[in-house]
Coordinates of C-alpha atoms in Angstrom, one line a residue:
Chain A
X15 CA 28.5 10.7 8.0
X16 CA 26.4 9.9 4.9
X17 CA 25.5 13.3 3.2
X18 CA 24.5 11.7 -0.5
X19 CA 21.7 9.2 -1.2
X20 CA 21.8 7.6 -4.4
X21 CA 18.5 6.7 -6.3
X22 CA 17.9 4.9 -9.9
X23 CA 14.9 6.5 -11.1
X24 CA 12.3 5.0 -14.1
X25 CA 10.3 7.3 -16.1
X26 CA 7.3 5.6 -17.0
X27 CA 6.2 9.3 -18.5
X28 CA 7.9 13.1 -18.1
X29 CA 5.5 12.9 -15.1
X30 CA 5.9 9.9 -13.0
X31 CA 8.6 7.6 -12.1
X32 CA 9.5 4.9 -9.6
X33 CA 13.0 5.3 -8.1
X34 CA 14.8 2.8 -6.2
X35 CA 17.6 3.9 -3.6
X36 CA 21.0 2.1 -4.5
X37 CA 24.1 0.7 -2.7
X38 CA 26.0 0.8 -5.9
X39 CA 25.8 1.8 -9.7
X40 CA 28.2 -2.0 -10.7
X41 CA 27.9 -1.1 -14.1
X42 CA 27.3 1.2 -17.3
X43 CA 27.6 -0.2 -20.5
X44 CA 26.8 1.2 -23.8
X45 CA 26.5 -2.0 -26.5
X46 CA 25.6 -2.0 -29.7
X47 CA 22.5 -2.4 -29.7
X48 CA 21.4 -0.9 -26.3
X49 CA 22.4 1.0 -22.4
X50 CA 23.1 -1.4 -20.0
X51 CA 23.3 -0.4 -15.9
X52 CA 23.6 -2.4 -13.2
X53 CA 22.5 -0.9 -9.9
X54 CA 22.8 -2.3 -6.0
X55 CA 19.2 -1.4 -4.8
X56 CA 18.2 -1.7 -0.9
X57 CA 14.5 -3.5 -1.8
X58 CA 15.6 -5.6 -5.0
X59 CA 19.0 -6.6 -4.7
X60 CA 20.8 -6.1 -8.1
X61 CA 18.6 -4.6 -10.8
X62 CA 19.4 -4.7 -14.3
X63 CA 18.0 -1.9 -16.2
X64 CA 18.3 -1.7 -20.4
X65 CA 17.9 2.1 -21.5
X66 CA 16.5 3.2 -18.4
X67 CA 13.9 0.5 -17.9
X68 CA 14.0 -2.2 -15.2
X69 CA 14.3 -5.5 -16.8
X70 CA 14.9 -7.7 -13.8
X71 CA 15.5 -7.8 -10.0
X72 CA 16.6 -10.5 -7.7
X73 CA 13.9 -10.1 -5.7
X74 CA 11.0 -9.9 -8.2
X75 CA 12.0 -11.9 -11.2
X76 CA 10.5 -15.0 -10.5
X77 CA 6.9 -13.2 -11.4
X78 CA 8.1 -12.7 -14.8
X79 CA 9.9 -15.6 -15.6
X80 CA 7.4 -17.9 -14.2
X81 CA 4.7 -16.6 -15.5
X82 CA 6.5 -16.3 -19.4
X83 CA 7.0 -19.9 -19.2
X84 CA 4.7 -22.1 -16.8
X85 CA 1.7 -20.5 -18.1
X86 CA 1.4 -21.8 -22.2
X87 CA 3.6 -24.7 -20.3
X88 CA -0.1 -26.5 -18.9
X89 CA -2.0 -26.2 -22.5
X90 CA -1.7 -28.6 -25.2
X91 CA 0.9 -31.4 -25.5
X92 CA 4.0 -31.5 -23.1
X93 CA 6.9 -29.4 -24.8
X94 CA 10.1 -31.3 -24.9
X95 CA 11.9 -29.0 -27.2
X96 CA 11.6 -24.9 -26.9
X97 CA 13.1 -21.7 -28.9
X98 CA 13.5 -18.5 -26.3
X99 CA 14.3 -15.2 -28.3
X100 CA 15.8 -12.9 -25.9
X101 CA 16.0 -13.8 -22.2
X102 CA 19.5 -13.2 -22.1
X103 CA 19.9 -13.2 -18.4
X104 CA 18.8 -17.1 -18.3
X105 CA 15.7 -16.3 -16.1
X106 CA 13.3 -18.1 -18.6
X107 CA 15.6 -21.2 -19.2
X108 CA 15.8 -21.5 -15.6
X109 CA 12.3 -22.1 -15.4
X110 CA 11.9 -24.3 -18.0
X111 CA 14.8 -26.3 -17.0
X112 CA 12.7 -27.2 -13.5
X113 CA 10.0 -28.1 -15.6
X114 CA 11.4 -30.7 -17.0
X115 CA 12.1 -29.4 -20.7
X116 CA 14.7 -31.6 -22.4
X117 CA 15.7 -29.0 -25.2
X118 CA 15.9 -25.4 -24.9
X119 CA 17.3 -23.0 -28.1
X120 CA 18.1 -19.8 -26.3
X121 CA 19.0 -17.3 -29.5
X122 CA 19.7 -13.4 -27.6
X123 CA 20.8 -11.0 -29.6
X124 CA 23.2 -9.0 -26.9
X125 CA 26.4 -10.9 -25.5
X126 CA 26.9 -8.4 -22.7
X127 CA 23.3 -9.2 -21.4
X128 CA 24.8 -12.8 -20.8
X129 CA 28.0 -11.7 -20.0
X130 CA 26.9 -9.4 -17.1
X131 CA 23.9 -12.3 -15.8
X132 CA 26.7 -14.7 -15.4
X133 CA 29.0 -12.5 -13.7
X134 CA 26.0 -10.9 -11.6
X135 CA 23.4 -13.6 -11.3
X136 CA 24.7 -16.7 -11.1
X137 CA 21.3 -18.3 -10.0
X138 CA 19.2 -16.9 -12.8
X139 CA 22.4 -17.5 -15.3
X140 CA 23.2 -21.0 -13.9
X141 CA 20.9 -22.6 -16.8
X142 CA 23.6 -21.4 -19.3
X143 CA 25.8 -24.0 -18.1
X144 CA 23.2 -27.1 -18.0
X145 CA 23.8 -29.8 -21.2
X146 CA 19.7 -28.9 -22.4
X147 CA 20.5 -25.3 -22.8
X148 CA 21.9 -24.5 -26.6
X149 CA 22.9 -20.5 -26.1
X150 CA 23.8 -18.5 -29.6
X151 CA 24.3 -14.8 -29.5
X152 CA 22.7 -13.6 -32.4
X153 CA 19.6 -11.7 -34.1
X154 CA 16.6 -14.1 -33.0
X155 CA 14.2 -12.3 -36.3
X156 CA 17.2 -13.9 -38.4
X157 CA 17.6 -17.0 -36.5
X158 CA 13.8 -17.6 -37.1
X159 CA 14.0 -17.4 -40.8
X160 CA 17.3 -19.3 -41.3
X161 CA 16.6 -22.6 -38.9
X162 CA 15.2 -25.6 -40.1
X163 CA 14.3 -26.7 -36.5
X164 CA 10.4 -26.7 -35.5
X165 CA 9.6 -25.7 -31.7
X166 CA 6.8 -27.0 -29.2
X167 CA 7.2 -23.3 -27.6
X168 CA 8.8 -20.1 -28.5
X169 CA 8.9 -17.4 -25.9
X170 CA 9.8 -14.0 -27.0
X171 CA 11.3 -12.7 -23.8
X172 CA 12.0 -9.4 -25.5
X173 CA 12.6 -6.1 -24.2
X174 CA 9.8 -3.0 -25.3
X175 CA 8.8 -2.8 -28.9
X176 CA 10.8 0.0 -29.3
X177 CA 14.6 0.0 -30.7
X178 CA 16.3 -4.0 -30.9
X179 CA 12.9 -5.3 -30.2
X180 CA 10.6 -3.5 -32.7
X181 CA 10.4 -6.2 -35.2
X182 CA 9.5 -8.6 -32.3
X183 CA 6.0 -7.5 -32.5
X184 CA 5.6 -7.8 -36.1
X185 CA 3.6 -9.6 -38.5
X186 CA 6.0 -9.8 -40.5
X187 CA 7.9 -11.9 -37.7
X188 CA 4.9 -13.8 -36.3
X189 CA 4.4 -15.1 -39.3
X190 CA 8.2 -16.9 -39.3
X191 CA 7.4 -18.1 -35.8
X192 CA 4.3 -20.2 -37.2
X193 CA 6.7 -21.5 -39.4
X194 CA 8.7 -23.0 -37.4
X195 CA 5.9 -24.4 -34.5
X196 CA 5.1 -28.0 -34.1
X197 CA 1.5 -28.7 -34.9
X198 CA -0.2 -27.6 -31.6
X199 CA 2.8 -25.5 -31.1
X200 CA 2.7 -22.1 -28.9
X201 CA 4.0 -18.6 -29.2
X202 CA 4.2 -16.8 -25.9
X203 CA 5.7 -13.0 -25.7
X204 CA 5.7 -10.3 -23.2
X205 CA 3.4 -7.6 -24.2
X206 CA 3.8 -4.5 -21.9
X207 CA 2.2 -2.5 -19.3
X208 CA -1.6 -2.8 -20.6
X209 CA -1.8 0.9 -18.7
X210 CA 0.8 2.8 -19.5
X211 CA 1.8 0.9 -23.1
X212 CA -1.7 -0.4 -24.7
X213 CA -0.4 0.1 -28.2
X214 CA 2.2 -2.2 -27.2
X215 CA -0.2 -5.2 -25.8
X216 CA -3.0 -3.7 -28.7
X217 CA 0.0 -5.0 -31.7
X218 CA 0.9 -7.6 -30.2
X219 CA -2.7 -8.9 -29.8
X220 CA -3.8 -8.0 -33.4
X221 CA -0.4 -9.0 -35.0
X222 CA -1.0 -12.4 -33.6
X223 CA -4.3 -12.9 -34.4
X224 CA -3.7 -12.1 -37.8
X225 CA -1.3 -14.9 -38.3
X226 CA -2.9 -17.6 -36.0
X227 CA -6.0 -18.9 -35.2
X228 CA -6.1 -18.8 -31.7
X229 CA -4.8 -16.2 -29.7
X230 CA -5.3 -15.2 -25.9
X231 CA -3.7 -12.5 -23.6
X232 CA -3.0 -13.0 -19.6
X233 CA -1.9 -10.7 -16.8
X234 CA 0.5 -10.6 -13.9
X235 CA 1.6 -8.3 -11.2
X236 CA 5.2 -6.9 -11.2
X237 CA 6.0 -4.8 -8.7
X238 CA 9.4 -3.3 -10.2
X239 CA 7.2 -3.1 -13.9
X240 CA 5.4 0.1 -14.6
X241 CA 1.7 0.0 -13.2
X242 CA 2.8 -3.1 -11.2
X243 CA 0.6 -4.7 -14.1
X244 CA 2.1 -6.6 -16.9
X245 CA 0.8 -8.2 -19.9
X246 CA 1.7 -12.0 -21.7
X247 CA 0.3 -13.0 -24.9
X248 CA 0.1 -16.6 -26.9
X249 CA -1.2 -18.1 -29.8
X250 CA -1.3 -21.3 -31.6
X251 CA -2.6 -22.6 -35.0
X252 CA -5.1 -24.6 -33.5
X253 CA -7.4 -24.4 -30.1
X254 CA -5.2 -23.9 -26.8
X255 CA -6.4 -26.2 -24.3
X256 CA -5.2 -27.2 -21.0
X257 CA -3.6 -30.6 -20.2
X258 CA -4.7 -33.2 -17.9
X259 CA -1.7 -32.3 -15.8
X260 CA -1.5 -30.9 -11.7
X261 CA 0.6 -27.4 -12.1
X262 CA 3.2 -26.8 -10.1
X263 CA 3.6 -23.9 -7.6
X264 CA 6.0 -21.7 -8.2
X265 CA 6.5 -18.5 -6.0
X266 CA 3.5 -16.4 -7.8
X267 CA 2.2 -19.2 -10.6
X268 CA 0.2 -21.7 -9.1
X269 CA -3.3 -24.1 -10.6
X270 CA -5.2 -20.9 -9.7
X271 CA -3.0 -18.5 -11.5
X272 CA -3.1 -20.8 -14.8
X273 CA -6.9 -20.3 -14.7
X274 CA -7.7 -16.8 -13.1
X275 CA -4.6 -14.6 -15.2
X276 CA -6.8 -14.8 -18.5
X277 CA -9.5 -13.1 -16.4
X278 CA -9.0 -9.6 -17.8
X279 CA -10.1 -6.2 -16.1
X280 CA -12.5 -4.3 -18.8
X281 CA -9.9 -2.0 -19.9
X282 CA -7.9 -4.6 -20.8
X283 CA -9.9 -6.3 -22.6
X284 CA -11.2 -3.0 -24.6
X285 CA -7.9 -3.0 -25.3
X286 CA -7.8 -6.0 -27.2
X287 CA -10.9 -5.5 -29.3
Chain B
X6 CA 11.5 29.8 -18.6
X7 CA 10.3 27.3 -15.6
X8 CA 13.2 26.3 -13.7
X9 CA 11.9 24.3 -11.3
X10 CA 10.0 21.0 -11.1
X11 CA 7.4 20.2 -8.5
X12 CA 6.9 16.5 -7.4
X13 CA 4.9 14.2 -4.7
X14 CA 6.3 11.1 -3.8
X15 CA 5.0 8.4 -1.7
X16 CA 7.6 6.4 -0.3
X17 CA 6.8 2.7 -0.3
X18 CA 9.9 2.4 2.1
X19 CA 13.1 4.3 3.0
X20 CA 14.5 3.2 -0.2
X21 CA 11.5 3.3 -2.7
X22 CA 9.3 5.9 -4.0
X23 CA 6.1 6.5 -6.7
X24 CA 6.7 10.5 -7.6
X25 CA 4.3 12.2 -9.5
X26 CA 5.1 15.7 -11.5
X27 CA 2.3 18.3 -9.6
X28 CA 1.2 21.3 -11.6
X29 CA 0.4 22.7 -8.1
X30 CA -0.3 21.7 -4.5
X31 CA -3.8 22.8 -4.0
X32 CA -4.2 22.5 -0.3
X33 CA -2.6 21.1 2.5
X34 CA -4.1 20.6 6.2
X35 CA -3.7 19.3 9.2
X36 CA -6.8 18.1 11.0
X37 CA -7.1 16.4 14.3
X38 CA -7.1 12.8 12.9
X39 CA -4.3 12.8 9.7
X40 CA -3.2 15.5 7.4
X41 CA -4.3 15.8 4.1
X42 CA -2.7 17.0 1.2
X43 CA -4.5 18.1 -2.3
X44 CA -2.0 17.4 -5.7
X45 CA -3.5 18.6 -9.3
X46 CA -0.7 16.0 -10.9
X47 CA 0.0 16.0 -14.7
X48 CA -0.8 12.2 -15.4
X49 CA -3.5 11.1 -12.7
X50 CA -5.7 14.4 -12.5
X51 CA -6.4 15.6 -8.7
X52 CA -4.6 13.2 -6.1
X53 CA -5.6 13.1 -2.5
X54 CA -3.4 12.1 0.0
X55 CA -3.8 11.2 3.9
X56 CA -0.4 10.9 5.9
X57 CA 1.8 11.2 3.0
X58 CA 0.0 8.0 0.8
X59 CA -1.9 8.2 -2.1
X60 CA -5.9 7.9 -1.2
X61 CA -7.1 8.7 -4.6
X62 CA -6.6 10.5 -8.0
X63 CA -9.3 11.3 -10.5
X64 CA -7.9 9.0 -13.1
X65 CA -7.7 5.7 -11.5
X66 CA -10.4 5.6 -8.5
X67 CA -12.3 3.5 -10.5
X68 CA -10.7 0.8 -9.4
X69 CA -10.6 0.7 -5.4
X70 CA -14.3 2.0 -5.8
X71 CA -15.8 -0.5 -8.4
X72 CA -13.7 -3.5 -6.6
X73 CA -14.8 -2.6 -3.1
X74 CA -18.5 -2.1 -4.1
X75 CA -19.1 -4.3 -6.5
X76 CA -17.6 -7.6 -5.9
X77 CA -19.5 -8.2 -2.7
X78 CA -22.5 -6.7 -4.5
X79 CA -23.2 -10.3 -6.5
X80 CA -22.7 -12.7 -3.6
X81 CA -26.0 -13.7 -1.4
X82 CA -29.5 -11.6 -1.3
X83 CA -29.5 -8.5 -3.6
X84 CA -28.3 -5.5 -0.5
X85 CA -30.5 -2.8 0.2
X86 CA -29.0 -1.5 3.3
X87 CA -25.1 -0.2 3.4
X88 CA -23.4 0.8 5.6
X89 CA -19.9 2.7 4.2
X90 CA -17.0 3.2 7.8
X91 CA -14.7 6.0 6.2
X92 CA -15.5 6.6 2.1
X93 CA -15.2 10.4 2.8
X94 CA -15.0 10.7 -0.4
X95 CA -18.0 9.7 -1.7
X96 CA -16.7 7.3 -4.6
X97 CA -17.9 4.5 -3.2
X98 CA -21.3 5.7 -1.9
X99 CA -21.5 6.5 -5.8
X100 CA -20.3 3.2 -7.0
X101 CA -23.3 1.7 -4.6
X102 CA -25.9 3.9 -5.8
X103 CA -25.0 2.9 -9.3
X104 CA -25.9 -0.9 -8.6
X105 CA -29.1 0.5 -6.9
X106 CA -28.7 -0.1 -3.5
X107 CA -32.3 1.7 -1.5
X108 CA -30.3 2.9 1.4
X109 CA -26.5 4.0 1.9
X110 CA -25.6 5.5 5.7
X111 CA -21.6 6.2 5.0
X112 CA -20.2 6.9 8.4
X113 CA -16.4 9.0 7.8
X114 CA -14.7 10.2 11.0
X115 CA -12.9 13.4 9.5
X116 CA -15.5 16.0 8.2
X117 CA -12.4 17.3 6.4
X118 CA -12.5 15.0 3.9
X119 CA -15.6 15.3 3.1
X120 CA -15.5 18.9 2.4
X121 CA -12.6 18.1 0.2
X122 CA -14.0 15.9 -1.7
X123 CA -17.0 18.1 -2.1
X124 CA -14.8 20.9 -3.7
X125 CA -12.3 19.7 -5.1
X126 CA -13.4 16.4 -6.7
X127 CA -17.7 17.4 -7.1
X128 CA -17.9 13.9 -9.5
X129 CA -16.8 11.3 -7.4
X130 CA -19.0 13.0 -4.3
X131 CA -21.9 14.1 -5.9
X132 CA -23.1 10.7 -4.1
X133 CA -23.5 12.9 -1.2
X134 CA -26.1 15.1 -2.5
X135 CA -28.6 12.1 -3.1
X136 CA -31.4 11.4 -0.6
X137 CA -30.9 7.9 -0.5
X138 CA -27.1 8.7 1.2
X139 CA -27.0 9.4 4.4
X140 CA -23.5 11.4 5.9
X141 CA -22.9 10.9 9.1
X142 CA -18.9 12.7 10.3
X143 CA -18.4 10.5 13.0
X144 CA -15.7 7.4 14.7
X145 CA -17.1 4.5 12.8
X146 CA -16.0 1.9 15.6
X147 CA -18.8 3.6 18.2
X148 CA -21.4 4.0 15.4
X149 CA -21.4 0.1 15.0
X150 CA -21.4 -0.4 19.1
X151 CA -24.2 2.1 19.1
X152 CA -26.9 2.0 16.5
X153 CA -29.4 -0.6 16.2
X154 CA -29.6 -1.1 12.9
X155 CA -28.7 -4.1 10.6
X156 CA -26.7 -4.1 7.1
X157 CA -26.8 -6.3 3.9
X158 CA -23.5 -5.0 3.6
X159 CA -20.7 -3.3 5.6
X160 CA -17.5 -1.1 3.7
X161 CA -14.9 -0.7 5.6
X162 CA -13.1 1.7 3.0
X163 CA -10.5 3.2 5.8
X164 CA -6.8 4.2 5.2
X165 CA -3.9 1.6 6.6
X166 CA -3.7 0.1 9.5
X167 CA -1.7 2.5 11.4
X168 CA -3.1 5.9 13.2
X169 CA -7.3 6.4 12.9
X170 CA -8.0 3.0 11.3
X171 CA -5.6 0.8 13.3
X172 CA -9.0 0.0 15.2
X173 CA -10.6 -1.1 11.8
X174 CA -8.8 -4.0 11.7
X175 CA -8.8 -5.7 14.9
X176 CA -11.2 -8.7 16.3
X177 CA -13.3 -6.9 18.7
X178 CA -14.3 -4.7 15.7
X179 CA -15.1 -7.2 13.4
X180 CA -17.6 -8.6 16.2
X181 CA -19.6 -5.5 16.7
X182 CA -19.6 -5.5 12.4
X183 CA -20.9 -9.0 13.1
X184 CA -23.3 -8.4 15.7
X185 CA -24.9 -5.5 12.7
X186 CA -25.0 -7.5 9.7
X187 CA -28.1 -9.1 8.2
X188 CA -28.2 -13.2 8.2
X189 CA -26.2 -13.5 4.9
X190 CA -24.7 -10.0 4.8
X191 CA -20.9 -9.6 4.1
X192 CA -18.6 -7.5 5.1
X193 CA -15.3 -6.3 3.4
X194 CA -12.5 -4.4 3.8
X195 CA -9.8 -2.7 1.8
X196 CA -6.6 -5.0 3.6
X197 CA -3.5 -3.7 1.8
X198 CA -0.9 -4.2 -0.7
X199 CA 0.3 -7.6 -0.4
X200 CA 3.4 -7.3 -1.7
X201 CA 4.5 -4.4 0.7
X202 CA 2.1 -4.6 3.7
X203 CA 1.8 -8.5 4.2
X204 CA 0.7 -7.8 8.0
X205 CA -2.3 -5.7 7.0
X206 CA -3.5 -8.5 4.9
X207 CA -2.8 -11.5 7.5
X208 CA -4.3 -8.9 10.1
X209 CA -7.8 -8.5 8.5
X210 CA -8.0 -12.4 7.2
X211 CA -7.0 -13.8 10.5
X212 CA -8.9 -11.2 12.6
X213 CA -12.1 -12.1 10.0
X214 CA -11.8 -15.8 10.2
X215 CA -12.3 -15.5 13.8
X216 CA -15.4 -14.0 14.1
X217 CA -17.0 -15.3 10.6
X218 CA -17.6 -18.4 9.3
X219 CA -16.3 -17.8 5.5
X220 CA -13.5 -15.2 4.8
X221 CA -12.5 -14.8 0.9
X222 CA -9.7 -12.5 -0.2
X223 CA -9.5 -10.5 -3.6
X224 CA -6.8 -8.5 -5.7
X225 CA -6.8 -5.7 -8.0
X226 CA -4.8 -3.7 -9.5
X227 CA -4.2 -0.5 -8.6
X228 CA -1.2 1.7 -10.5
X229 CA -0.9 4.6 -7.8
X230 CA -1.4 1.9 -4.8
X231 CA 2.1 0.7 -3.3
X232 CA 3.4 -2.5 -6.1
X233 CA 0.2 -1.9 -7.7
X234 CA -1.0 -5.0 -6.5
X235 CA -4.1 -4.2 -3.9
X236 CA -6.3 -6.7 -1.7
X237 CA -9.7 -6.4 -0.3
X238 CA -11.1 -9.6 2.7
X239 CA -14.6 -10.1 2.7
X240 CA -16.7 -12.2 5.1
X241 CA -20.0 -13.5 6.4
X242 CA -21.6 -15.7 9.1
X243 CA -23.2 -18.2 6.6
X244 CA -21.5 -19.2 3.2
X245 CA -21.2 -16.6 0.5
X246 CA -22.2 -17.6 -3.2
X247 CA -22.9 -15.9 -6.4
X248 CA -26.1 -14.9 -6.8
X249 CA -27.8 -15.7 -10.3
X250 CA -27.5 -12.1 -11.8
X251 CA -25.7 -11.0 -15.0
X252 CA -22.9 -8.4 -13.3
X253 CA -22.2 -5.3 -14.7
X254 CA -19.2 -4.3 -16.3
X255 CA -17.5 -0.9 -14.7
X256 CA -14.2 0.7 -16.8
X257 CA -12.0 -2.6 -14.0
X258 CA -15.0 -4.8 -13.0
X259 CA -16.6 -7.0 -14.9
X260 CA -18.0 -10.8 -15.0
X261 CA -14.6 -12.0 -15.3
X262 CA -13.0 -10.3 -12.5
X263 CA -16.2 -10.7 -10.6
X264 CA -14.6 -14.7 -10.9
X265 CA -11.0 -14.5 -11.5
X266 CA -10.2 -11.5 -8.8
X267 CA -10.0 -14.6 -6.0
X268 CA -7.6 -16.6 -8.0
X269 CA -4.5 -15.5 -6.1
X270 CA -0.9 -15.4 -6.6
X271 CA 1.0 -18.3 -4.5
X272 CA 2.6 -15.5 -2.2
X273 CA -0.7 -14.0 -1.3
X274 CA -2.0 -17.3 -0.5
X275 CA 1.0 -18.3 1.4
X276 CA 0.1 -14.8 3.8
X277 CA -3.4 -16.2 3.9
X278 CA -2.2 -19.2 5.4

């Protein structure tokens, strides 16, 4: 007889939360730099959470991590050669890997994040071990300023811009990124729930836009990410436009998805003004 | 010192759940068709909810009701004539009188609802005090086999397919909505959260592409709908095609979405198929 249920719950406010019935809690782990659990769920399969917020699911991650990639993938020349800051669970490299990338920088600042994917994803992690993937555990805001290596694409795959991540969403630091981007480069990063976090798409948006001359913001649906609506936003030094190239499909991305995501609700876009 | 906490939470499945913090349960009744529960919540205002899901709350209605109004709104011949089936609570009666429409009959089969709406949330269903609405508290599914009157447009804005509106989403339906519809009047219907109730979706676009010649499928997104992701089928006998009007922009809706809200995700398509 079962007497206990077990739930992982999210706060996305004192007032509302999304919790997910678990098998298991695999793992705790306090790191430097942040709370690591690792929960068992009945609907997701393993879910990673980082101080209390999901960051991935088996079932769901393939929104996120197509859409962070195979979006700014389509516009302007074919990227051979890519920088990911964060991303430590090898979700992102994954994806670029099937597209075809030939060189992929993959700078995360937490070891136990890649630790934990290899030992508890081996599909998402399994990038880590291809020849095209370069991993260094490190500060990616220090990598930035220290390499001498330019970048078709750098995806900030970063968790909330609050604690590790703050300086992610920086001027300061988008500034460094133009540095090192090829000429018709692009900078992609997650920029939060436009409902519940619009201060965190809002400096994002304007940080960017101070710094390069194009900028433009898309949306996906995440069913394991507060609202269920998520945020991505590029720029580039010069225009973004799309290549003469069929998409591929992925399980949410598809040719329809690379045109209709940058068709923004009105209070998303009052955001951004 | 308060001791104790008060939530409402919708459970997605047996192993997921949305819970919203309650300042107080305001009513809760049982009437001969569902039972209805009244929520003043701390982060979405009043919430209404039939069988235990969430039908509304005060702070993000806008969305169902602009989406299910207004999209169909700029396809074919400006409507004059619309019929609402269910919409007890008057939002989108409201949204329809704010595009102008002459003549609204909005036909809801538990007067219950209505009288809710009319206390407890007087904006949304002040719609029901103006002489162009007319309320009729009756079973939607005989009104269409009875009256003799035809529609520009026909809202089916009913709960899930399961208990009252199970009917609301079959074939034989959809044939008597046929039967009432003007030459190049469209129907739509809310069909369900994708992610979480696939069958409602493939139930309305299969039943729809049996009895009309062109069937088109939206998405919004909707934070206190299951996954946030929501879809609404809409159909007609002839071809549907935007008509040559500037569209208004609501706080969701706008001429972008009015576009980009039919680009859909490969796994809704893959339901559609």
């Amino acid at each position: 007889m079962r007497l206990i249920e077990n739930w992982f719950s999210e706060r996305y406010s004192d007032n509302l939360q999304l919790s997910f019935r678990v098998k298991d809690q695999l793992l705790s782990v306090k790191t430097d730099y942040q709370r690591i659990d690792l929960f068992d769920t009945y609907d997701f399969g393993k879910l990673l959470s980082i101080d209390g917020t999901v960051q991935l699911t088996e079932k769901d991650e393939y929104v996120y991590h197509e859409m962070i990639t195979m979006v700014p993938h389509y516009f302007n020349s074919r990227p051979s050669n890519v920088l990911i800051i964060g991303g430590g669970d090898g979700g992102a490299a994954r994806r670029l890997l099937d597209l075809g990338t030939d060189k992929i920088t993959n700078v995360e600042i937490d070891g136990n994040v890649v630790e934990i994917a290899k030992k508890y994803f081996p599909d998402i992690s399994s990038s880590f071990k291809d020849s095209r993937v370069k991993l260094i555990v490190g500060d990616g805001i220090k990598y930035i300023k220290e390499t001498e290596n330019k970048f078709d694409r750098i995806i900030i795959d970063s968790t909330d811009p609050v604690g590790p991540a703050e300086g992610l969403f920086s001027r300061d630091f988008y500034e460094d990124i133009k540095a090192h981007l090829t000429d018709d480069g692009i900078v992609v990063t997650q920029s939060g729930s436009p409902y519940y976090q619009p201060a965190a798409l809002a400096m994002a948006h304007k940080g960017m836009s101070e710094v390069f001359k194009s900028v433009k913001t898309y949306c996906a649906f995440i069913p394991t990410y507060p609202s269920g609506l998520w945020s991505f936003t590029m720029a580039s030094s010069g225009e973004m436009k799309l290549r003469d190239e069929k998409a591929k499909s992925g399980k949410y991305f598809n040719s329809d998805i690379l045109t209709g995501s940058f068709y923004l609700p009105e209070f998303v876009k009052n955001i951004l003004k």
